[in-house]
């Protein structure tokens, strides 16, 4: 029988799969001899059993009994003992940090009798009744699923009767009154009395924590952070220590470095006479952690010692929760801290310089997603024409502009219509997660850098300004008031700067970030400051370790030049159909309407010089690097007028309809297909419409010859799309080779051109060995390969049922965002293996949107592809991930942890 319960003295930081991050780190701190309240952890394995079977696993109750008895023996008192009660907290703790997404219940063990014992032992009736009302409030909301506003409204009523708006002004009698009111709320809303048996409280709280794994907000957070759905959460049962026992007590959160900037120093928040949830919730404004030195120097000095111990032990920035109970410091949690993208790069290089980690580990500590965040635009340095409203705390950097909304539901609604919104709240709580995900940024009037809003926004890379105390936020009225009497209502546009904390009325213009200027070559690493220097150091090492090359998806000279500046090793996908848009559509119309071979050739002859000019520009921008050009792929009807619009126009005109419109309608009807994605497109077009592919190949060859004559070094690769059988490829290949020979003879320029194909059909993947005999390279078109493997059209299904599939866990993430390793990935692996077996030197790459997705890049490294190709802006991300993939595969890196 597996072991389901571990004492804090039994675990360690490497048991996160079993004990969750919180439990593993509590055990690690206990092993280090740090002041951790005694307790034990119920494993995530027990949670998984409970969620699968609907009941607790056999033997768990006996293990909990034994560990609870051990805890009672160590503490010298029983759970809920009437004269001197042992009280415990029941807290969630999954492998990956999910701040505020699951449940916590404090002060478990209090009832109508033990509250008097607690008061007597503490010598403080106010503290005891405050602790009791907190238990009922948290238990009612989290375990019995009662609307938390009912409890808050009762608190506000009592404060109004007292003539105060501050919890600190409430007396013991006020809290005793609230206990009575809260019990009535429980009875009326839950249909049962608040449980007074301490063990029943604990057992119900444990079950509630297990259930909270599948709470809506937890599911949404896991989807957002790509955390596996089947991990489950551990439960930590810890003896209570109290920060609400008076002004010599308190609670706080500390970081060993600034999680927003990465700068070394003392960062965090502290709140006197409070419990931990008060700090994280942001309900009461905290003081800076440095103020603790004035308030309680002994505890402050001890905390700094512990912070140094933990950072040197974990070899990373640590996030710490602590409580001071009457001058005694206790550690309640530590973890590798969530940080902003800028802080991640800075901290990695700081630790590298301190000799705590090596270069490989520094690259492992950052991600492509974080690099992408650093490339987002920022507000212009000079702001004119907008009004500055206030300045709050710079909780999570970035520039965000949008319409003001005051609740999560409205944020989701407007964002779903494609509108940019800023979610404005007094403080956020876990129920606001959907709105935070939907919003461009988050603004709160309360809370510090360790509040819920700040922590969650940093984890998501979302711009956030919190603690903007000058704002009077009235959520119910749908407005906030700024200094000077400026009123801002729902729908008004504001701009928030998460780097400076500034808030503006109106839209502030944006400019390129320093990191983008560095990649563009406009800013050197030395000129760009410590952040750009850190990015440069990490990127240089990642490039030196990468096996995968990174190419660009580019269809014009301008994008190609930018891609090269961003580090592209060539072009992996040039989509020639994009060259037929705009004014060139009329030439496609002529091709479609051609009555005979002469008219068709005239249309092709008109297109060829335009194509040739395009290719010359791209070859010049990518001189000396490979350029993979895909011959026209989409169905021709995509270049023609909409069938409905054209039919209506002809019908309304009747006998007076334009002859050209009539011919166009006839052609559109002839070319109309029920499922164009699987119709006349790709290689099929080249075989059915004589001369179409030939015109493109000739334009490529002549453009390459012209560049060679100009002293350039063009390296074209001609890609045949949508091949399903080797015979299709052979027919087009033979025609292409004849044209290449013809141009070589006519120009005297020898420009070798590889001829290969896109693998985007399951049949092509399964017959890759045959196709490789005729192809000199494969490029996996994973967008279409995903559609044809799953049997659905992306345009049709993403809005129809993807949301439901994500909720049900059928998709962990959309297969169009991250490559489906089990299905599409297996086809890629098969095709790569069989292609190399048939043609050992074959070049293999990927050119779908997955080429810029970090997880997909790692898969491509594992399979042994030669390159990935993505949009120019994503090239630095793919370069970084290519290096990280090689480091991970080699087992490189030293020290550290996962900050998720």
JSON list of N, CA and C in Angstrom, two decimals, residues 451-501:
[
{"chain": "A", "resi": 451, "resn": "UNK", "atom": "N", "xyz": [0.61, 41.15, -3.72]},
{"chain": "A", "resi": 451, "resn": "UNK", "atom": "CA", "xyz": [-0.83, 40.89, -3.73]},
{"chain": "A", "resi": 451, "resn": "UNK", "atom": "C", "xyz": [-1.18, 39.90, -4.83]},
{"chain": "A", "resi": 452, "resn": "UNK", "atom": "N", "xyz": [-2.41, 39.42, -4.78]},
{"chain": "A", "resi": 452, "resn": "UNK", "atom": "CA", "xyz": [-2.87, 38.45, -5.78]},
{"chain": "A", "resi": 452, "resn": "UNK", "atom": "C", "xyz": [-2.71, 39.00, -7.19]},
{"chain": "A", "resi": 453, "resn": "UNK", "atom": "N", "xyz": [-3.12, 40.26, -7.39]},
{"chain": "A", "resi": 453, "resn": "UNK", "atom": "CA", "xyz": [-3.04, 40.85, -8.73]},
{"chain": "A", "resi": 453, "resn": "UNK", "atom": "C", "xyz": [-1.60, 40.85, -9.25]},
{"chain": "A", "resi": 454, "resn": "UNK", "atom": "N", "xyz": [-0.67, 41.24, -8.38]},
{"chain": "A", "resi": 454, "resn": "UNK", "atom": "CA", "xyz": [0.73, 41.35, -8.80]},
{"chain": "A", "resi": 454, "resn": "UNK", "atom": "C", "xyz": [1.33, 39.99, -9.11]},
{"chain": "A", "resi": 455, "resn": "UNK", "atom": "N", "xyz": [1.10, 39.03, -8.22]},
{"chain": "A", "resi": 455, "resn": "UNK", "atom": "CA", "xyz": [1.72, 37.71, -8.38]},
{"chain": "A", "resi": 455, "resn": "UNK", "atom": "C", "xyz": [1.20, 37.00, -9.63]},
{"chain": "A", "resi": 456, "resn": "UNK", "atom": "N", "xyz": [-0.12, 37.02, -9.81]},
{"chain": "A", "resi": 456, "resn": "UNK", "atom": "CA", "xyz": [-0.70, 36.32, -10.96]},
{"chain": "A", "resi": 456, "resn": "UNK", "atom": "C", "xyz": [-0.33, 37.03, -12.26]},
{"chain": "A", "resi": 457, "resn": "UNK", "atom": "N", "xyz": [-0.37, 38.37, -12.27]},
{"chain": "A", "resi": 457, "resn": "UNK", "atom": "CA", "xyz": [-0.02, 39.10, -13.49]},
{"chain": "A", "resi": 457, "resn": "UNK", "atom": "C", "xyz": [1.42, 38.83, -13.90]},
{"chain": "A", "resi": 458, "resn": "UNK", "atom": "N", "xyz": [2.34, 38.82, -12.93]},
{"chain": "A", "resi": 458, "resn": "UNK", "atom": "CA", "xyz": [3.74, 38.53, -13.26]},
{"chain": "A", "resi": 458, "resn": "UNK", "atom": "C", "xyz": [3.88, 37.14, -13.85]},
{"chain": "A", "resi": 459, "resn": "UNK", "atom": "N", "xyz": [3.17, 36.19, -13.26]},
{"chain": "A", "resi": 459, "resn": "UNK", "atom": "CA", "xyz": [3.25, 34.82, -13.77]},
{"chain": "A", "resi": 459, "resn": "UNK", "atom": "C", "xyz": [2.76, 34.69, -15.19]},
{"chain": "A", "resi": 460, "resn": "UNK", "atom": "N", "xyz": [1.76, 35.51, -15.57]},
{"chain": "A", "resi": 460, "resn": "UNK", "atom": "CA", "xyz": [1.18, 35.44, -16.91]},
{"chain": "A", "resi": 460, "resn": "UNK", "atom": "C", "xyz": [1.87, 36.38, -17.88]},
{"chain": "A", "resi": 461, "resn": "UNK", "atom": "N", "xyz": [2.79, 37.23, -17.39]},
{"chain": "A", "resi": 461, "resn": "UNK", "atom": "CA", "xyz": [3.39, 38.23, -18.27]},
{"chain": "A", "resi": 461, "resn": "UNK", "atom": "C", "xyz": [2.40, 39.33, -18.63]},
{"chain": "A", "resi": 462, "resn": "UNK", "atom": "N", "xyz": [1.46, 39.59, -17.72]},
{"chain": "A", "resi": 462, "resn": "UNK", "atom": "CA", "xyz": [0.42, 40.59, -17.97]},
{"chain": "A", "resi": 462, "resn": "UNK", "atom": "C", "xyz": [0.80, 41.90, -17.29]},
{"chain": "A", "resi": 463, "resn": "UNK", "atom": "N", "xyz": [0.63, 43.02, -18.00]},
{"chain": "A", "resi": 463, "resn": "UNK", "atom": "CA", "xyz": [0.94, 44.33, -17.42]},
{"chain": "A", "resi": 463, "resn": "UNK", "atom": "C", "xyz": [0.04, 44.60, -16.23]},
{"chain": "A", "resi": 464, "resn": "UNK", "atom": "N", "xyz": [0.63, 45.09, -15.12]},
{"chain": "A", "resi": 464, "resn": "UNK", "atom": "CA", "xyz": [-0.15, 45.32, -13.91]},
{"chain": "A", "resi": 464, "resn": "UNK", "atom": "C", "xyz": [0.41, 46.51, -13.14]},
{"chain": "A", "resi": 465, "resn": "UNK", "atom": "N", "xyz": [-0.49, 47.39, -12.72]},
{"chain": "A", "resi": 465, "resn": "UNK", "atom": "CA", "xyz": [-0.19, 48.46, -11.76]},
{"chain": "A", "resi": 465, "resn": "UNK", "atom": "C", "xyz": [-1.12, 48.24, -10.58]},
{"chain": "A", "resi": 466, "resn": "UNK", "atom": "N", "xyz": [-0.55, 48.13, -9.40]},
{"chain": "A", "resi": 466, "resn": "UNK", "atom": "CA", "xyz": [-1.39, 47.89, -8.22]},
{"chain": "A", "resi": 466, "resn": "UNK", "atom": "C", "xyz": [-1.10, 48.94, -7.15]},
{"chain": "A", "resi": 467, "resn": "UNK", "atom": "N", "xyz": [-1.93, 48.96, -6.12]},
{"chain": "A", "resi": 467, "resn": "UNK", "atom": "CA", "xyz": [-1.73, 49.89, -5.02]},
{"chain": "A", "resi": 467, "resn": "UNK", "atom": "C", "xyz": [-1.79, 51.35, -5.44]},
{"chain": "A", "resi": 468, "resn": "UNK", "atom": "N", "xyz": [-2.62, 51.67, -6.44]},
{"chain": "A", "resi": 468, "resn": "UNK", "atom": "CA", "xyz": [-2.79, 53.07, -6.86]},
{"chain": "A", "resi": 468, "resn": "UNK", "atom": "C", "xyz": [-3.78, 53.72, -5.90]},
{"chain": "A", "resi": 469, "resn": "UNK", "atom": "N", "xyz": [-3.28, 54.08, -4.72]},
{"chain": "A", "resi": 469, "resn": "UNK", "atom": "CA", "xyz": [-4.14, 54.46, -3.59]},
{"chain": "A", "resi": 469, "resn": "UNK", "atom": "C", "xyz": [-4.92, 55.74, -3.83]},
{"chain": "A", "resi": 470, "resn": "UNK", "atom": "N", "xyz": [-4.46, 56.59, -4.76]},
{"chain": "A", "resi": 470, "resn": "UNK", "atom": "CA", "xyz": [-5.17, 57.85, -5.01]},
{"chain": "A", "resi": 470, "resn": "UNK", "atom": "C", "xyz": [-6.48, 57.64, -5.77]},
{"chain": "A", "resi": 471, "resn": "UNK", "atom": "N", "xyz": [-6.67, 56.45, -6.31]},
{"chain": "A", "resi": 471, "resn": "UNK", "atom": "CA", "xyz": [-7.89, 56.16, -7.05]},
{"chain": "A", "resi": 471, "resn": "UNK", "atom": "C", "xyz": [-8.98, 55.66, -6.12]},
{"chain": "A", "resi": 472, "resn": "UNK", "atom": "N", "xyz": [-10.17, 56.23, -6.24]},
{"chain": "A", "resi": 472, "resn": "UNK", "atom": "CA", "xyz": [-11.33, 55.75, -5.49]},
{"chain": "A", "resi": 472, "resn": "UNK", "atom": "C", "xyz": [-12.16, 54.91, -6.45]},
{"chain": "A", "resi": 473, "resn": "UNK", "atom": "N", "xyz": [-12.04, 53.58, -6.33]},
{"chain": "A", "resi": 473, "resn": "UNK", "atom": "CA", "xyz": [-12.69, 52.66, -7.27]},
{"chain": "A", "resi": 473, "resn": "UNK", "atom": "C", "xyz": [-14.05, 52.25, -6.73]},
{"chain": "A", "resi": 474, "resn": "UNK", "atom": "N", "xyz": [-15.09, 52.54, -7.49]},
{"chain": "A", "resi": 474, "resn": "UNK", "atom": "CA", "xyz": [-16.46, 52.15, -7.14]},
{"chain": "A", "resi": 474, "resn": "UNK", "atom": "C", "xyz": [-16.92, 51.12, -8.17]},
{"chain": "A", "resi": 475, "resn": "UNK", "atom": "N", "xyz": [-16.72, 49.85, -7.82]},
{"chain": "A", "resi": 475, "resn": "UNK", "atom": "CA", "xyz": [-17.00, 48.77, -8.77]},
{"chain": "A", "resi": 475, "resn": "UNK", "atom": "C", "xyz": [-18.48, 48.71, -9.12]},
{"chain": "A", "resi": 476, "resn": "UNK", "atom": "N", "xyz": [-19.35, 48.87, -8.10]},
{"chain": "A", "resi": 476, "resn": "UNK", "atom": "CA", "xyz": [-20.79, 48.75, -8.34]},
{"chain": "A", "resi": 476, "resn": "UNK", "atom": "C", "xyz": [-21.30, 49.87, -9.25]},
{"chain": "A", "resi": 477, "resn": "UNK", "atom": "N", "xyz": [-20.74, 51.07, -9.09]},
{"chain": "A", "resi": 477, "resn": "UNK", "atom": "CA", "xyz": [-21.18, 52.20, -9.92]},
{"chain": "A", "resi": 477, "resn": "UNK", "atom": "C", "xyz": [-20.50, 52.19, -11.29]},
{"chain": "A", "resi": 478, "resn": "UNK", "atom": "N", "xyz": [-19.45, 51.39, -11.43]},
{"chain": "A", "resi": 478, "resn": "UNK", "atom": "CA", "xyz": [-18.75, 51.30, -12.70]},
{"chain": "A", "resi": 478, "resn": "UNK", "atom": "C", "xyz": [-17.94, 52.54, -13.03]},
{"chain": "A", "resi": 479, "resn": "UNK", "atom": "N", "xyz": [-17.21, 53.05, -12.03]},
{"chain": "A", "resi": 479, "resn": "UNK", "atom": "CA", "xyz": [-16.36, 54.22, -12.27]},
{"chain": "A", "resi": 479, "resn": "UNK", "atom": "C", "xyz": [-15.27, 54.30, -11.21]},
{"chain": "A", "resi": 480, "resn": "UNK", "atom": "N", "xyz": [-14.23, 55.06, -11.52]},
{"chain": "A", "resi": 480, "resn": "UNK", "atom": "CA", "xyz": [-13.26, 55.41, -10.49]},
{"chain": "A", "resi": 480, "resn": "UNK", "atom": "C", "xyz": [-12.94, 56.89, -10.60]},
{"chain": "A", "resi": 481, "resn": "UNK", "atom": "N", "xyz": [-12.57, 57.46, -9.45]},
{"chain": "A", "resi": 481, "resn": "UNK", "atom": "CA", "xyz": [-12.27, 58.88, -9.39]},
{"chain": "A", "resi": 481, "resn": "UNK", "atom": "C", "xyz": [-10.79, 59.06, -9.09]},
{"chain": "A", "resi": 482, "resn": "UNK", "atom": "N", "xyz": [-10.14, 59.91, -9.89]},
{"chain": "A", "resi": 482, "resn": "UNK", "atom": "CA", "xyz": [-8.71, 60.18, -9.73]},
{"chain": "A", "resi": 482, "resn": "UNK", "atom": "C", "xyz": [-8.52, 61.55, -9.08]},
{"chain": "A", "resi": 483, "resn": "UNK", "atom": "N", "xyz": [-7.31, 61.85, -8.65]},
{"chain": "A", "resi": 483, "resn": "UNK", "atom": "CA", "xyz": [-7.04, 63.18, -8.07]},
{"chain": "A", "resi": 483, "resn": "UNK", "atom": "C", "xyz": [-7.49, 64.30, -9.02]},
{"chain": "A", "resi": 484, "resn": "UNK", "atom": "N", "xyz": [-7.99, 65.37, -8.42]},
{"chain": "A", "resi": 484, "resn": "UNK", "atom": "CA", "xyz": [-8.49, 66.47, -9.22]},
{"chain": "A", "resi": 484, "resn": "UNK", "atom": "C", "xyz": [-9.95, 66.29, -9.62]},
{"chain": "A", "resi": 485, "resn": "UNK", "atom": "N", "xyz": [-10.57, 65.22, -9.09]},
{"chain": "A", "resi": 485, "resn": "UNK", "atom": "CA", "xyz": [-11.98, 64.99, -9.38]},
{"chain": "A", "resi": 485, "resn": "UNK", "atom": "C", "xyz": [-12.26, 64.39, -10.74]},
{"chain": "A", "resi": 486, "resn": "UNK", "atom": "N", "xyz": [-11.23, 63.89, -11.42]},
{"chain": "A", "resi": 486, "resn": "UNK", "atom": "CA", "xyz": [-11.43, 63.28, -12.73]},
{"chain": "A", "resi": 486, "resn": "UNK", "atom": "C", "xyz": [-12.15, 61.94, -12.56]},
{"chain": "A", "resi": 487, "resn": "UNK", "atom": "N", "xyz": [-13.27, 61.79, -13.24]},
{"chain": "A", "resi": 487, "resn": "UNK", "atom": "CA", "xyz": [-14.05, 60.55, -13.15]},
{"chain": "A", "resi": 487, "resn": "UNK", "atom": "C", "xyz": [-13.88, 59.75, -14.44]},
{"chain": "A", "resi": 488, "resn": "UNK", "atom": "N", "xyz": [-13.57, 58.48, -14.27]},
{"chain": "A", "resi": 488, "resn": "UNK", "atom": "CA", "xyz": [-13.37, 57.58, -15.42]},
{"chain": "A", "resi": 488, "resn": "UNK", "atom": "C", "xyz": [-14.38, 56.45, -15.31]},
{"chain": "A", "resi": 489, "resn": "UNK", "atom": "N", "xyz": [-15.18, 56.27, -16.35]},
{"chain": "A", "resi": 489, "resn": "UNK", "atom": "CA", "xyz": [-16.22, 55.25, -16.32]},
{"chain": "A", "resi": 489, "resn": "UNK", "atom": "C", "xyz": [-15.93, 54.10, -17.25]},
{"chain": "A", "resi": 490, "resn": "UNK", "atom": "N", "xyz": [-16.79, 53.08, -17.17]},
{"chain": "A", "resi": 490, "resn": "UNK", "atom": "CA", "xyz": [-16.61, 51.93, -18.06]},
{"chain": "A", "resi": 490, "resn": "UNK", "atom": "C", "xyz": [-16.65, 52.38, -19.51]},
{"chain": "A", "resi": 491, "resn": "UNK", "atom": "N", "xyz": [-15.72, 51.85, -20.29]},
{"chain": "A", "resi": 491, "resn": "UNK", "atom": "CA", "xyz": [-15.63, 52.19, -21.70]},
{"chain": "A", "resi": 491, "resn": "UNK", "atom": "C", "xyz": [-14.65, 53.29, -22.02]},
{"chain": "A", "resi": 492, "resn": "UNK", "atom": "N", "xyz": [-14.27, 54.09, -21.00]},
{"chain": "A", "resi": 492, "resn": "UNK", "atom": "CA", "xyz": [-13.24, 55.10, -21.23]},
{"chain": "A", "resi": 492, "resn": "UNK", "atom": "C", "xyz": [-11.89, 54.42, -21.43]},
{"chain": "A", "resi": 493, "resn": "UNK", "atom": "N", "xyz": [-11.04, 54.99, -22.26]},
{"chain": "A", "resi": 493, "resn": "UNK", "atom": "CA", "xyz": [-9.74, 54.40, -22.57]},
{"chain": "A", "resi": 493, "resn": "UNK", "atom": "C", "xyz": [-8.69, 54.94, -21.60]},
{"chain": "A", "resi": 494, "resn": "UNK", "atom": "N", "xyz": [-7.93, 54.04, -21.01]},
{"chain": "A", "resi": 494, "resn": "UNK", "atom": "CA", "xyz": [-6.79, 54.43, -20.19]},
{"chain": "A", "resi": 494, "resn": "UNK", "atom": "C", "xyz": [-5.56, 53.66, -20.64]},
{"chain": "A", "resi": 495, "resn": "UNK", "atom": "N", "xyz": [-4.40, 54.15, -20.24]},
{"chain": "A", "resi": 495, "resn": "UNK", "atom": "CA", "xyz": [-3.13, 53.49, -20.53]},
{"chain": "A", "resi": 495, "resn": "UNK", "atom": "C", "xyz": [-2.40, 53.27, -19.22]},
{"chain": "A", "resi": 496, "resn": "UNK", "atom": "N", "xyz": [-1.90, 52.07, -19.00]},
{"chain": "A", "resi": 496, "resn": "UNK", "atom": "CA", "xyz": [-1.17, 51.79, -17.76]},
{"chain": "A", "resi": 496, "resn": "UNK", "atom": "C", "xyz": [0.24, 51.30, -18.11]},
{"chain": "A", "resi": 497, "resn": "UNK", "atom": "N", "xyz": [1.22, 51.80, -17.37]},
{"chain": "A", "resi": 497, "resn": "UNK", "atom": "CA", "xyz": [2.62, 51.48, -17.59]},
{"chain": "A", "resi": 497, "resn": "UNK", "atom": "C", "xyz": [3.11, 50.62, -16.42]},
{"chain": "A", "resi": 498, "resn": "UNK", "atom": "N", "xyz": [3.22, 49.33, -16.66]},
{"chain": "A", "resi": 498, "resn": "UNK", "atom": "CA", "xyz": [3.63, 48.43, -15.59]},
{"chain": "A", "resi": 498, "resn": "UNK", "atom": "C", "xyz": [5.09, 48.55, -15.22]},
{"chain": "A", "resi": 499, "resn": "UNK", "atom": "N", "xyz": [5.87, 49.28, -16.02]},
{"chain": "A", "resi": 499, "resn": "UNK", "atom": "CA", "xyz": [7.29, 49.48, -15.71]},
{"chain": "A", "resi": 499, "resn": "UNK", "atom": "C", "xyz": [7.49, 50.64, -14.75]},
{"chain": "A", "resi": 500, "resn": "UNK", "atom": "N", "xyz": [6.69, 51.70, -14.91]},
{"chain": "A", "resi": 500, "resn": "UNK", "atom": "CA", "xyz": [6.81, 52.87, -14.04]},
{"chain": "A", "resi": 500, "resn": "UNK", "atom": "C", "xyz": [5.69, 52.99, -13.01]},
{"chain": "A", "resi": 501, "resn": "UNK", "atom": "N", "xyz": [4.57, 52.30, -13.25]},
{"chain": "A", "resi": 501, "resn": "UNK", "atom": "CA", "xyz": [3.42, 52.42, -12.36]},
{"chain": "A", "resi": 501, "resn": "UNK", "atom": "C", "xyz": [2.49, 53.56, -12.72]}
]
